[in-house]
Amino acid sequence: MSTAQPPRTLRDPGECINFCLQKLGRHIVVGAPLGLGKPNHLLNEFYARARAEPDLQLHIFTALSLDPPWPGEGLQRRFLEPFLERHFGDYPRLNYLVDLRRDSVPDNVTISEFYFRSGAWLGNTHMQRHYVSSNYTHVARDMQARNVNVLVQMVGIHPERPGYFSLSCNPDVTLELAERMTGRPLVRIAQVNPELPYMEGDAEVPESFFDLVLKDCPQPLFGVPRMPVSDADFMIGLYASTLIRDHGTLQLGIGSLGDAVAFLAGLRQTDNEQYLELFRAAEGETRIPHDTLAQWGGLGPFDKGLYAASEMFMDGFVHLYDVGILKRKVYDHVGLQKQLNDGTIEERLKADSIEQLWRHGTLPRRLDPDTLDVFLYYGVLAEGSTLDGEEFLLCADGTRIPNDFDEQTHRQALAQHGLGARLRNGSLLHAAFFLGSGWMYQRLNDMDRVERRQFQMTRVARINQLYRNEALDRLQRLHARCINTTMKATLLGSAVSDQLENGLVVSGVGGQYNFVAMAHALDQSRSVLMLRSHRLGPAGEQSNIVWEYPHETIPRHLRDIFITEYGVADLRGSSDEETIQRLLCITDSRWQEPLRRSATQAGKLDPGWQIPCAFRNNSPERVREALAPFRERGLIRDYPNGSDFTHTEQHLARALGYLKESTRTRAGKIRLVVRALGPGGRTSRGFEGEIERMKLTDVKNLKNRLERRMLILALQASSSTR
């Protein structure tokens, strides 16, 4: 519905809803961005109106609805309430999430997401029934098919860019959806948020892109709390960091595993001696196939650096930038990028650069206005160069050069008088959306425009596939490592990342399938799927590597590299038997033999094959012992990239984690209570700060006394393991 007319500015969300109802009638389908870019005030007003008016049909199509944690009860509430107040402040909760938790969404409202916050909606029938399974690259198409008629988006503003908005964290689907809906009813509403980092490039749109602009509705940015990194995560991150190739490309996801990869890649760069010591302690020479490491990875610092092409831009990439790893710039020009790759030109332009550009066809015989603008934009020609008619190029120093560069003397004159000092407007990162901590948002806001422009936000159709500009993408995405997380792997090499065996959705496919397939399509590139070898569930501990599973996210014909805390399994081109053998070597030893028997009984494994001796002690204790010296010296720590918790809160978080694991079963709860009532739960010496933070210093009733004792016991136990 948007035209070139300036948008109408409003200050009341209710007026926006009135406008939509007047234009569109009583059936509203709202498309909202994934994650951070949701305008909560607008969504809450749409939802409130639908709750009050049963004849209004409302469908909200989105993903990853962010919700501050609920404090819960008991010790959890004592810990979380002060933190939530400090960290989230007056962040406006999405009211449809509140009702979803209460199972009280009215019948005239449907909430559909194509990607859930991991595990958030396993028991919710509304969300499970209305989940839309879609590749991220297909979401705009699927929104179009569902007749989305309202597009809402939080946008950034900048005093130096009057007349423009930035789609900032979420140009991912918005740009393509707007194109697809041309000529069809679509009211576009922007909610201005001055706190959003102002990202330029593809993320910048004219104000006329929108029909309505909502101002004066402040919404703090949702900062994802940084979570602790476990021993298993550190070991997985270490192995993954060895497979990243210098002068390459990185894709990485959010969470503690992504944090571990970023931290350990940073250690490889900034303190290579300690990195190599850690690698040896982790038995990396044994647990990473030598040929895989030699051909695809490396252990040395990143001399040329990395470029990032990642669906998600998260904290880890800022850390990689800060330590000098994210420094390989790419340019959205096929000729320039090709010559940078083959070394015929460098970013710092030299006397022979013009000659090399001509020899390789990047510099045409004649410059036209468009080509001149491109060369000025990328810094090939010095600022101030203009065309003097069609026959001459006028350089900034006043030199007139005939516009015919097949003549060597003209090229020499151009090199002397018109050549720029170095290429500019290169990109260190392309991403479709960003989501991270408050530290990350502030870091982006603190950058000046030139520095921030190195981080380019664009549509997901460009990032997650090769179909839009394949020649350029192949030139930019050298030695790509697409590093993602999965929940389970089968012994035949398929991956389970989004759904349980009973059909309940844990998260979603998102872009994982695209990145795995793209890693196979790109030369010298690999897909790396990280998974913890086991998990603690309601029925006790269980292996995350299984013989079979009724659902798969990544089929086994796309198997590539899997990593657990016990090593690396390189499966590309392997037979079924080789795949089984390599995955058994990175399986926790408690489940190796039953899995080996299953494979043997199925006729997929030689009955005489045995687990190699080096992999028969795959245990959490082995991992803990290998990392213990590095924890003691402070090299390995729970929050390697910074924490949103105070030092005292970090101790408490560890203790509460211990309590949670110890009380999963009824028997475990009883054992812990008995221990807490004994002498061990009475002495709080050394934990006075933690007890005070939890307001358990002076307790009177029996319930609170028991909580205090259990907390003391947990603090003692969790402190002794660090």
XYZ file of C-alpha atoms in Angstrom:
722
model
C 0.000 0.000 0.000
C 3.050 2.213 0.502
C 3.655 4.975 -2.049
C 6.327 7.599 -2.499
C 4.314 9.905 -0.257
C 5.757 10.761 3.183
C 4.338 8.497 5.875
C 1.745 9.652 8.332
C 3.253 10.200 11.795
C 1.265 9.025 14.823
C 1.975 8.868 18.541
C -0.769 6.514 19.681
C -0.656 2.818 18.712
C -4.456 2.777 18.785
C -4.570 5.218 15.866
C -2.429 2.808 13.824
C -4.885 0.004 14.450
C -7.837 2.271 13.526
C -6.107 3.100 10.228
C -5.588 -0.602 9.438
C -9.164 -1.554 10.254
C -10.473 1.254 8.090
C -8.284 0.255 5.143
C -8.357 -3.529 5.465
C -11.526 -4.551 7.264
C -11.935 -7.058 10.110
C -9.418 -9.702 9.035
C -5.888 -8.628 9.932
C -2.788 -10.731 9.223
C 0.247 -9.116 10.825
C 3.755 -9.976 9.692
C 6.343 -9.128 12.362
C 10.133 -9.583 12.300
C 11.988 -12.385 13.971
C 13.543 -11.533 17.315
C 14.654 -8.040 18.191
C 12.812 -5.988 15.561
C 9.293 -6.576 16.887
C 7.469 -3.342 17.799
C 5.896 -4.580 21.012
C 3.612 -1.577 21.563
C 1.986 -2.084 18.168
C 1.643 -5.842 18.582
C 0.155 -5.418 22.037
C -2.377 -2.909 20.701
C -3.425 -5.247 17.872
C -3.789 -8.070 20.375
C -5.719 -5.957 22.902
C -8.144 -4.845 20.196
C -8.754 -8.447 19.103
C -9.340 -9.538 22.699
C -11.918 -6.794 23.136
C -13.655 -7.347 19.776
C -14.399 -11.041 19.058
C -15.511 -10.315 15.487
C -11.990 -9.097 14.633
C -9.919 -11.949 13.202
C -6.224 -11.484 14.014
C -3.372 -13.670 12.818
C 0.203 -12.815 13.892
C 2.915 -14.444 11.753
C 6.418 -14.099 13.180
C 9.261 -16.044 14.850
C 11.388 -16.021 17.965
C 9.124 -13.928 20.183
C 11.424 -12.624 22.904
C 10.233 -12.818 26.485
C 12.152 -11.979 29.669
C 12.373 -15.029 31.931
C 9.605 -15.522 34.454
C 10.987 -15.526 37.987
C 9.360 -18.750 39.129
C 9.225 -19.632 42.817
C 11.507 -20.238 45.743
C 15.256 -19.825 45.264
C 14.806 -19.183 41.556
C 12.567 -16.190 42.263
C 14.991 -14.831 44.857
C 17.772 -15.008 42.285
C 15.913 -13.786 39.201
C 13.712 -10.932 40.423
C 16.530 -8.440 41.170
C 18.377 -9.466 37.993
C 15.308 -9.132 35.763
C 14.533 -5.690 37.147
C 18.109 -4.542 36.540
C 18.618 -6.191 33.163
C 15.255 -5.731 31.440
C 13.921 -2.676 33.256
C 10.612 -1.589 31.769
C 10.827 -3.779 28.668
C 7.204 -4.239 27.525
C 6.253 -7.900 27.505
C 4.324 -9.174 24.527
C 0.849 -9.782 25.921
C 0.094 -12.641 23.564
C 3.000 -14.526 25.190
C 1.458 -13.966 28.607
C -1.840 -15.429 27.419
C -0.116 -18.295 25.613
C 1.441 -19.318 28.919
C -2.011 -19.191 30.544
C -3.639 -20.995 27.611
C -6.070 -18.077 27.312
C -5.561 -16.835 23.743
C -9.041 -16.001 22.390
C -10.490 -18.052 19.534
C -10.329 -15.142 17.093
C -6.526 -14.876 17.425
C -3.889 -17.159 15.890
C -0.181 -16.940 16.646
C 2.086 -18.650 14.096
C 5.851 -18.828 14.367
C 8.326 -20.429 11.979
C 11.045 -20.590 14.651
C 10.608 -20.974 18.413
C 12.891 -19.949 21.218
C 14.478 -23.334 21.889
C 12.194 -25.520 23.986
C 9.885 -22.642 24.929
C 6.670 -24.094 23.500
C 7.052 -27.871 23.837
C 3.909 -28.170 25.961
C 1.794 -25.483 24.306
C -0.906 -26.804 21.990
C -1.668 -23.444 20.339
C 1.932 -22.881 19.273
C 2.481 -26.506 18.261
C -0.686 -26.585 16.156
C 0.006 -23.303 14.381
C 3.768 -23.693 13.886
C 4.815 -23.160 10.251
C 7.775 -25.282 9.191
C 9.651 -23.162 6.691
C 13.188 -22.544 5.550
C 14.121 -18.989 6.500
C 14.581 -18.163 2.804
C 10.961 -19.181 2.112
C 9.336 -17.146 4.867
C 8.508 -14.090 2.736
C 6.873 -16.394 0.196
C 4.872 -18.123 2.930
C 3.799 -14.798 4.428
C 2.585 -13.772 0.995
C 0.651 -17.032 0.678
C -1.059 -16.313 4.002
C -2.101 -12.875 2.740
C -0.199 -10.797 5.277
C -1.773 -7.344 5.048
C 0.047 -5.481 7.835
C 3.824 -5.292 8.163
C 5.153 -3.920 11.460
C 8.809 -3.192 12.172
C 10.939 -1.375 14.710
C 13.332 1.016 12.938
C 16.371 3.119 13.766
C 17.023 6.786 13.017
C 20.188 8.875 12.622
C 20.566 12.667 12.678
C 22.873 12.547 9.647
C 20.327 10.576 7.588
C 17.154 12.685 7.501
C 14.433 11.184 5.356
C 15.609 7.610 5.968
C 14.981 4.782 8.405
C 17.145 1.774 9.139
C 15.608 -1.681 9.271
C 18.640 -2.278 11.511
C 18.408 -5.730 13.093
C 15.840 -7.150 10.648
C 16.054 -6.454 6.918
C 15.949 -10.259 6.613
C 12.387 -10.819 5.379
C 10.988 -7.278 5.231
C 12.599 -6.235 1.961
C 11.510 -9.320 0.042
C 8.017 -9.318 1.528
C 7.502 -5.706 0.477
C 8.524 -6.608 -3.081
C 6.271 -9.652 -3.188
C 3.278 -7.650 -1.963
C 3.573 -4.920 -4.596
C 0.072 -4.190 -5.877
C -1.581 -6.056 -3.020
C -2.963 -4.631 0.248
C -0.154 -4.147 2.733
C -0.041 -1.441 5.396
C 3.546 -0.884 6.517
C 4.032 0.546 9.998
C 7.335 1.607 11.532
C 7.842 2.084 15.262
C 10.821 4.395 15.784
C 13.409 3.320 18.319
C 16.410 5.668 18.723
C 18.287 2.953 20.647
C 18.530 0.681 17.599
C 21.969 0.746 15.923
C 21.626 2.556 12.603
C 22.765 0.064 9.969
C 23.107 1.370 6.433
C 23.436 -0.355 3.055
C 20.534 -2.644 2.224
C 19.050 -2.041 5.688
C 18.433 1.647 4.952
C 15.098 2.590 3.373
C 13.427 5.943 2.626
C 10.729 7.036 5.050
C 8.217 6.592 2.237
C 8.796 2.832 2.469
C 6.250 2.979 5.310
C 2.660 4.220 5.418
C 2.600 5.006 9.143
C 5.301 5.947 11.608
C 4.740 5.508 15.345
C 6.865 7.739 17.545
C 7.240 8.373 21.276
C 6.771 4.737 22.263
C 10.082 3.857 23.944
C 11.077 0.206 23.917
C 14.351 -0.906 25.524
C 16.290 -3.327 23.346
C 16.011 -6.940 24.443
C 19.503 -7.884 25.603
C 19.960 -11.654 25.634
C 21.647 -12.585 28.932
C 25.034 -14.171 28.300
C 24.987 -17.741 29.570
C 27.770 -19.823 31.143
C 29.948 -22.039 28.969
C 30.330 -25.601 30.242
C 33.395 -27.835 30.032
C 31.771 -29.785 27.202
C 31.031 -26.552 25.327
C 34.636 -25.407 25.707
C 35.966 -28.673 24.335
C 33.566 -28.610 21.387
C 34.476 -24.971 20.734
C 38.172 -25.822 20.841
C 37.841 -28.540 18.222
C 35.649 -26.318 16.041
C 38.112 -23.439 16.255
C 40.853 -25.608 14.735
C 38.769 -26.132 11.582
C 38.471 -22.423 10.763
C 40.788 -21.569 7.882
C 42.711 -18.298 7.704
C 41.560 -16.084 4.794
C 38.227 -17.830 5.091
C 34.555 -17.197 5.844
C 32.621 -17.909 9.025
C 28.987 -18.559 9.849
C 28.152 -18.989 13.521
C 25.067 -19.177 15.714
C 24.035 -17.872 19.124
C 24.397 -19.621 22.447
C 27.142 -20.986 24.665
C 28.594 -23.159 21.902
C 28.927 -20.162 19.598
C 30.455 -18.187 22.490
C 32.990 -20.970 23.037
C 34.010 -21.060 19.363
C 34.476 -17.287 19.261
C 36.473 -17.233 22.509
C 38.793 -20.064 21.492
C 39.335 -18.676 18.002
C 40.258 -15.448 19.771
C 42.702 -17.325 22.020
C 44.241 -18.910 18.926
C 44.863 -15.362 17.697
C 45.927 -13.512 20.829
C 47.796 -16.163 22.840
C 48.737 -18.932 20.472
C 51.152 -20.564 22.909
C 48.431 -21.193 25.493
C 46.020 -22.198 22.719
C 48.420 -24.908 21.557
C 48.937 -26.054 25.158
C 45.162 -26.386 25.528
C 44.980 -28.247 22.209
C 47.574 -30.764 23.402
C 45.839 -31.193 26.770
C 42.615 -31.961 24.901
C 44.452 -34.671 22.917
C 43.669 -32.762 19.744
C 46.306 -34.690 17.805
C 44.275 -37.851 18.427
C 40.739 -36.518 18.398
C 40.884 -34.527 15.172
C 41.747 -36.560 12.066
C 45.187 -35.420 10.903
C 44.141 -35.111 7.261
C 41.087 -33.046 8.211
C 43.124 -30.604 10.273
C 45.899 -30.346 7.683
C 43.600 -29.824 4.688
C 40.752 -27.849 6.205
C 41.920 -26.141 9.384
C 44.870 -24.659 11.195
C 46.336 -23.941 14.608
C 48.165 -20.680 13.963
C 46.996 -17.078 14.277
C 44.801 -15.565 11.586
C 47.188 -13.519 9.467
C 44.810 -12.543 6.648
C 41.718 -12.850 8.830
C 38.119 -13.830 8.295
C 34.997 -12.457 6.656
C 31.575 -13.383 8.074
C 28.538 -14.366 6.006
C 26.120 -15.445 8.701
C 22.362 -15.579 8.975
C 22.791 -14.208 12.477
C 25.098 -11.451 13.701
C 25.817 -12.088 17.384
C 28.244 -11.077 20.129
C 30.925 -13.518 19.015
C 31.530 -11.659 15.764
C 32.164 -8.403 17.629
C 34.693 -10.202 19.823
C 36.377 -11.632 16.715
C 36.525 -8.119 15.280
C 37.983 -6.689 18.475
C 40.828 -9.232 18.591
C 41.765 -8.733 14.945
C 40.321 -11.889 13.387
C 37.320 -10.441 11.565
C 39.366 -8.286 9.189
C 39.074 -9.774 5.667
C 37.031 -7.267 3.721
C 34.960 -8.209 0.699
C 33.623 -5.964 -2.046
C 30.330 -6.238 -3.889
C 32.031 -6.062 -7.283
C 32.901 -9.264 -9.138
C 35.974 -7.877 -10.920
C 37.523 -6.295 -7.845
C 36.788 -9.299 -5.639
C 38.247 -11.734 -8.164
C 41.455 -9.749 -8.434
C 41.760 -9.418 -4.675
C 41.393 -13.186 -4.405
C 44.047 -13.961 -6.994
C 46.410 -11.265 -5.696
C 46.633 -9.148 -8.832
C 45.544 -6.145 -6.775
C 45.592 -5.387 -3.044
C 43.438 -3.156 -0.875
C 46.282 -0.636 -0.748
C 46.483 0.446 -4.373
C 49.882 0.556 -6.046
C 51.373 2.145 -9.132
C 50.597 -0.915 -11.276
C 47.012 -1.356 -10.003
C 45.455 0.421 -12.993
C 47.433 -1.765 -15.362
C 46.301 -4.914 -13.534
C 42.674 -3.757 -13.518
C 42.842 -3.205 -17.300
C 44.581 -6.512 -18.043
C 41.922 -8.476 -16.175
C 38.991 -6.616 -17.715
C 37.894 -4.794 -14.571
C 38.816 -1.403 -16.041
C 36.859 -0.973 -19.311
C 38.126 0.819 -22.370
C 35.889 3.808 -21.607
C 34.361 5.041 -18.381
C 30.668 5.897 -18.404
C 28.960 7.752 -15.528
C 27.795 4.553 -13.813
C 31.213 2.877 -13.934
C 32.862 6.072 -12.719
C 30.491 6.182 -9.742
C 31.323 2.555 -8.901
C 35.077 3.197 -9.086
C 34.724 6.283 -6.912
C 32.582 4.413 -4.390
C 35.149 1.641 -4.002
C 38.079 4.056 -3.938
C 39.707 2.855 -7.164
C 39.714 6.458 -8.381
C 40.500 9.430 -6.200
C 37.608 11.532 -4.946
C 36.867 14.516 -7.180
C 37.379 12.679 -10.485
C 34.676 13.538 -13.017
C 33.895 12.993 -16.668
C 34.474 15.959 -18.955
C 31.904 15.098 -21.557
C 32.403 11.628 -23.008
C 35.956 12.116 -24.225
C 37.933 13.031 -21.126
C 38.349 12.146 -17.479
C 39.070 15.153 -15.320
C 41.171 14.182 -12.266
C 40.965 15.941 -8.923
C 44.347 17.623 -9.550
C 43.047 19.135 -12.802
C 44.663 16.642 -15.184
C 42.548 15.793 -18.254
C 43.031 12.254 -19.519
C 41.500 10.962 -22.783
C 38.719 8.515 -21.944
C 40.275 5.625 -23.867
C 42.215 3.280 -21.638
C 43.233 0.827 -24.319
C 46.083 3.320 -24.751
C 48.918 2.562 -22.346
C 49.902 6.215 -21.977
C 46.355 7.015 -20.820
C 46.500 4.221 -18.223
C 49.844 5.517 -17.005
C 48.398 9.014 -16.653
C 45.417 7.637 -14.755
C 47.725 5.723 -12.390
C 49.732 8.885 -11.750
C 46.929 11.416 -11.378
C 43.616 9.612 -10.715
C 44.349 6.488 -8.659
C 42.860 6.266 -5.152
C 45.035 5.437 -2.153
C 43.197 2.248 -1.164
C 39.934 0.425 -1.717
C 37.080 1.490 0.545
C 33.499 0.546 1.394
C 34.399 -3.084 1.882
C 32.402 -5.297 4.252
C 33.627 -7.461 7.098
C 30.252 -9.092 7.652
C 26.968 -9.684 5.882
C 24.071 -10.910 8.014
C 20.285 -11.139 7.858
C 19.423 -10.314 11.479
C 21.174 -9.534 14.711
C 20.405 -10.471 18.276
C 22.738 -10.339 21.237
C 23.575 -8.785 24.552
C 23.183 -5.172 25.586
C 26.981 -4.954 25.333
C 26.799 -5.761 21.628
C 24.118 -3.142 20.890
C 26.087 -0.487 22.754
C 29.265 -1.487 20.940
C 27.550 -0.970 17.582
C 26.042 2.344 18.672
C 29.447 3.586 19.820
C 30.987 3.025 16.385
C 31.133 5.930 13.959
C 29.298 5.551 10.652
C 32.386 4.508 8.672
C 33.278 1.749 11.129
C 29.684 0.526 11.487
C 29.228 0.353 7.690
C 31.674 -2.538 7.635
C 28.874 -4.615 9.190
C 26.221 -4.982 6.516
C 22.698 -6.163 7.252
C 20.803 -7.491 4.239
C 18.001 -9.826 3.186
C 18.119 -13.485 4.182
C 17.757 -14.541 0.539
C 21.240 -13.166 -0.077
C 22.899 -14.678 2.995
C 21.437 -18.170 3.226
C 21.772 -19.248 -0.386
C 23.697 -18.651 -3.624
C 20.830 -17.932 -6.006
C 20.785 -14.128 -6.098
C 24.371 -13.386 -7.168
C 26.208 -16.676 -7.276
C 29.368 -15.472 -9.024
C 29.984 -12.781 -6.393
C 29.011 -15.008 -3.462
C 31.456 -17.699 -4.545
C 34.250 -15.163 -4.775
C 33.497 -13.701 -1.343
C 32.768 -16.895 0.605
C 36.217 -18.462 0.430
C 36.923 -21.473 2.669
C 33.521 -21.124 4.324
C 32.937 -22.845 7.660
C 29.235 -23.054 8.404
C 29.212 -23.864 12.113
C 25.835 -24.731 13.607
C 24.395 -26.614 16.563
C 22.274 -29.739 16.448
C 20.432 -31.722 19.127
C 21.056 -35.267 17.969
C 22.867 -37.255 15.301
C 22.151 -40.764 14.059
C 24.989 -43.211 13.508
C 24.330 -42.970 9.765
C 25.009 -39.230 9.800
C 21.647 -37.482 9.765
C 21.080 -34.570 12.154
C 18.059 -33.748 14.319
C 17.880 -30.064 15.188
C 14.287 -28.898 15.417
C 11.809 -31.576 16.509
C 11.317 -34.465 18.913
C 10.345 -37.985 17.903
C 6.713 -37.343 18.915
C 6.388 -34.421 16.494
C 6.710 -31.624 19.059
C 8.766 -28.738 17.726
C 11.702 -27.583 19.839
C 12.822 -24.655 17.680
C 12.671 -24.774 13.894
C 14.676 -25.380 10.751
C 15.597 -21.722 10.337
C 18.573 -21.521 8.008
C 20.401 -24.688 9.031
C 19.461 -26.737 5.979
C 20.471 -23.874 3.685
C 23.899 -23.511 5.271
C 24.609 -27.237 5.235
C 23.650 -27.472 1.563
C 25.619 -24.307 0.743
C 28.737 -25.696 2.414
C 28.537 -28.650 0.038
C 28.020 -26.334 -2.940
C 30.907 -23.958 -2.197
C 34.431 -25.033 -3.101
C 36.764 -25.677 -0.142
C 33.918 -25.210 2.358
C 32.605 -27.401 5.146
C 29.481 -27.774 7.246
C 30.288 -28.276 10.936
C 27.512 -29.476 13.259
C 28.289 -29.270 16.977
C 26.421 -31.335 19.549
C 26.892 -32.259 23.167
C 27.381 -36.015 23.376
C 24.662 -36.542 25.973
C 21.925 -34.784 27.871
C 20.096 -35.125 31.166
C 16.388 -35.627 30.571
C 13.390 -36.633 32.679
C 14.377 -40.304 32.351
C 18.001 -39.687 33.267
C 21.066 -39.274 31.081
C 20.865 -40.294 27.452
C 23.125 -40.199 24.429
C 22.601 -37.550 21.780
C 24.144 -39.906 19.236
C 21.562 -42.598 18.491
C 21.189 -45.501 16.113
C 17.965 -44.196 14.566
C 15.396 -41.441 15.002
C 11.980 -40.983 13.333
C 12.738 -37.396 12.276
C 15.666 -35.623 10.660
C 16.491 -31.995 9.899
C 19.596 -32.698 7.830
C 19.514 -35.917 5.745
C 22.489 -38.218 5.817
C 23.391 -37.572 2.197
C 24.437 -34.091 3.397
C 26.550 -35.432 6.281
C 29.808 -33.600 6.717
C 31.616 -32.812 10.005
C 30.205 -33.547 13.467
C 31.894 -32.423 16.690
C 31.232 -33.483 20.265
C 33.351 -32.838 23.350
C 35.160 -36.090 22.474
C 36.407 -35.152 19.037
C 35.733 -34.582 15.354
C 34.059 -36.998 12.947
C 34.734 -36.113 9.303
C 32.013 -37.866 7.338
C 32.172 -36.267 3.915
C 32.387 -38.987 1.277
C 32.522 -41.751 3.886
C 30.757 -45.087 3.557
C 28.013 -46.049 5.985
C 30.411 -48.277 7.923
C 33.069 -45.553 8.115
C 30.417 -43.077 9.235
C 29.309 -45.379 12.051
C 32.877 -45.992 13.178
C 33.798 -42.309 13.221
C 30.672 -41.268 15.107
C 31.133 -44.042 17.679
C 34.591 -42.607 18.382
C 33.053 -39.291 19.488
C 30.191 -40.897 21.446
C 30.197 -40.985 25.241
C 31.648 -44.360 26.255
C 28.554 -45.214 28.329
C 26.630 -45.737 25.102
C 29.304 -46.877 22.669
C 28.833 -50.613 23.075
C 24.995 -50.684 22.804
C 25.214 -48.492 19.704
C 27.948 -50.671 18.216
C 25.755 -53.747 18.695
C 22.791 -52.036 17.009
C 24.892 -51.204 13.970
C 26.308 -54.736 13.859
C 22.877 -56.341 14.135
C 21.664 -54.175 11.250
C 24.486 -55.486 9.071
C 26.101 -52.054 8.793
C 29.263 -52.758 10.812
C 31.846 -55.526 10.812
C 31.171 -57.599 13.968
C 34.909 -57.776 14.635
C 35.406 -53.995 14.725
C 36.078 -52.545 18.160
C 36.223 -49.004 19.546
C 39.867 -47.820 19.315
C 41.610 -47.655 22.707
C 42.083 -43.869 22.461
C 38.291 -43.376 22.483
C 37.229 -45.870 25.173
C 37.415 -43.279 27.937
C 35.042 -40.685 26.505
C 33.661 -39.360 29.764
C 32.752 -36.017 31.377
C 35.496 -36.708 33.931
C 38.149 -36.883 31.199
C 36.983 -33.548 29.776
C 36.875 -31.946 33.219
C 40.370 -33.177 34.078
C 41.814 -31.926 30.791
C 40.417 -28.422 31.328
C 40.962 -28.181 35.098
C 44.483 -26.661 34.944
C 43.275 -23.987 32.558
C 40.326 -23.143 34.811
C 42.660 -22.881 37.775
C 44.843 -20.324 36.017
C 41.767 -18.385 34.808
C 42.256 -19.033 31.100
C 38.991 -20.990 30.939
C 36.095 -19.388 32.813
C 32.315 -19.700 32.848
C 31.704 -16.408 31.029
C 34.643 -16.064 28.618
C 33.200 -13.136 26.662
C 31.774 -11.180 29.590
C 28.730 -11.595 31.775
C 25.548 -9.743 32.648
C 25.687 -11.254 36.128
C 27.733 -9.853 38.986
C 30.545 -11.992 40.401
C 28.274 -13.056 43.266
C 25.432 -13.875 40.867
C 27.760 -16.064 38.819
C 28.447 -18.150 41.924
C 24.725 -18.350 42.616
C 23.873 -19.325 39.028
C 26.336 -22.203 39.246
C 24.876 -23.322 42.582
C 21.294 -23.153 41.303
C 22.339 -25.205 38.293
C 23.728 -27.813 40.658
C 20.429 -27.832 42.580
C 18.421 -28.240 39.402
C 20.428 -31.245 38.255
C 20.467 -32.810 41.734
C 16.690 -32.599 42.194
C 15.435 -33.785 38.810
C 14.136 -36.989 40.402
C 12.176 -37.532 43.602
C 14.987 -39.643 45.022
C 17.474 -36.907 44.232
C 15.342 -34.328 46.043
C 15.094 -36.500 49.122
C 18.840 -37.127 49.220
C 19.582 -33.409 48.928
C 17.129 -32.432 51.657
C 18.640 -35.034 54.018
C 22.140 -33.714 53.321
C 20.987 -30.102 53.782
C 19.572 -30.915 57.217
C 22.917 -32.323 58.249
C 26.046 -30.423 59.370
C 27.058 -29.530 55.795
C 24.092 -27.207 55.304
C 24.688 -25.110 58.390
C 27.988 -23.294 57.770
C 27.702 -20.301 55.468
C 31.259 -19.091 56.049
C 32.703 -17.820 52.764
C 29.271 -17.398 51.197
C 27.988 -14.401 53.134
C 27.645 -12.285 49.964
C 25.627 -14.951 48.177
C 23.328 -15.448 51.184
C 22.752 -11.700 51.469
C 22.057 -11.372 47.713
C 19.343 -14.036 48.082
C 17.900 -12.286 51.178
C 18.394 -15.376 53.315
C 20.614 -13.825 55.987
C 17.924 -13.677 58.639
C 15.254 -16.299 58.049
C 12.588 -17.441 60.451
C 10.163 -19.921 58.885
C 11.023 -23.557 58.200
C 10.695 -23.291 54.398
C 13.197 -20.451 54.134
C 15.609 -22.165 56.539
C 15.557 -25.258 54.349
C 16.125 -23.126 51.236
C 19.094 -21.472 52.926
C 20.630 -24.807 53.860
C 20.117 -26.274 50.394
C 21.683 -23.181 48.858
C 24.719 -23.422 51.156
C 25.131 -27.072 50.225
C 24.896 -26.216 46.528
C 27.402 -23.369 46.875
C 29.852 -25.720 48.569
C 29.410 -28.412 45.924
C 29.565 -26.122 42.892
C 32.570 -24.191 44.236
C 34.534 -27.389 44.762
C 34.234 -28.292 41.073
C 35.882 -25.054 39.899
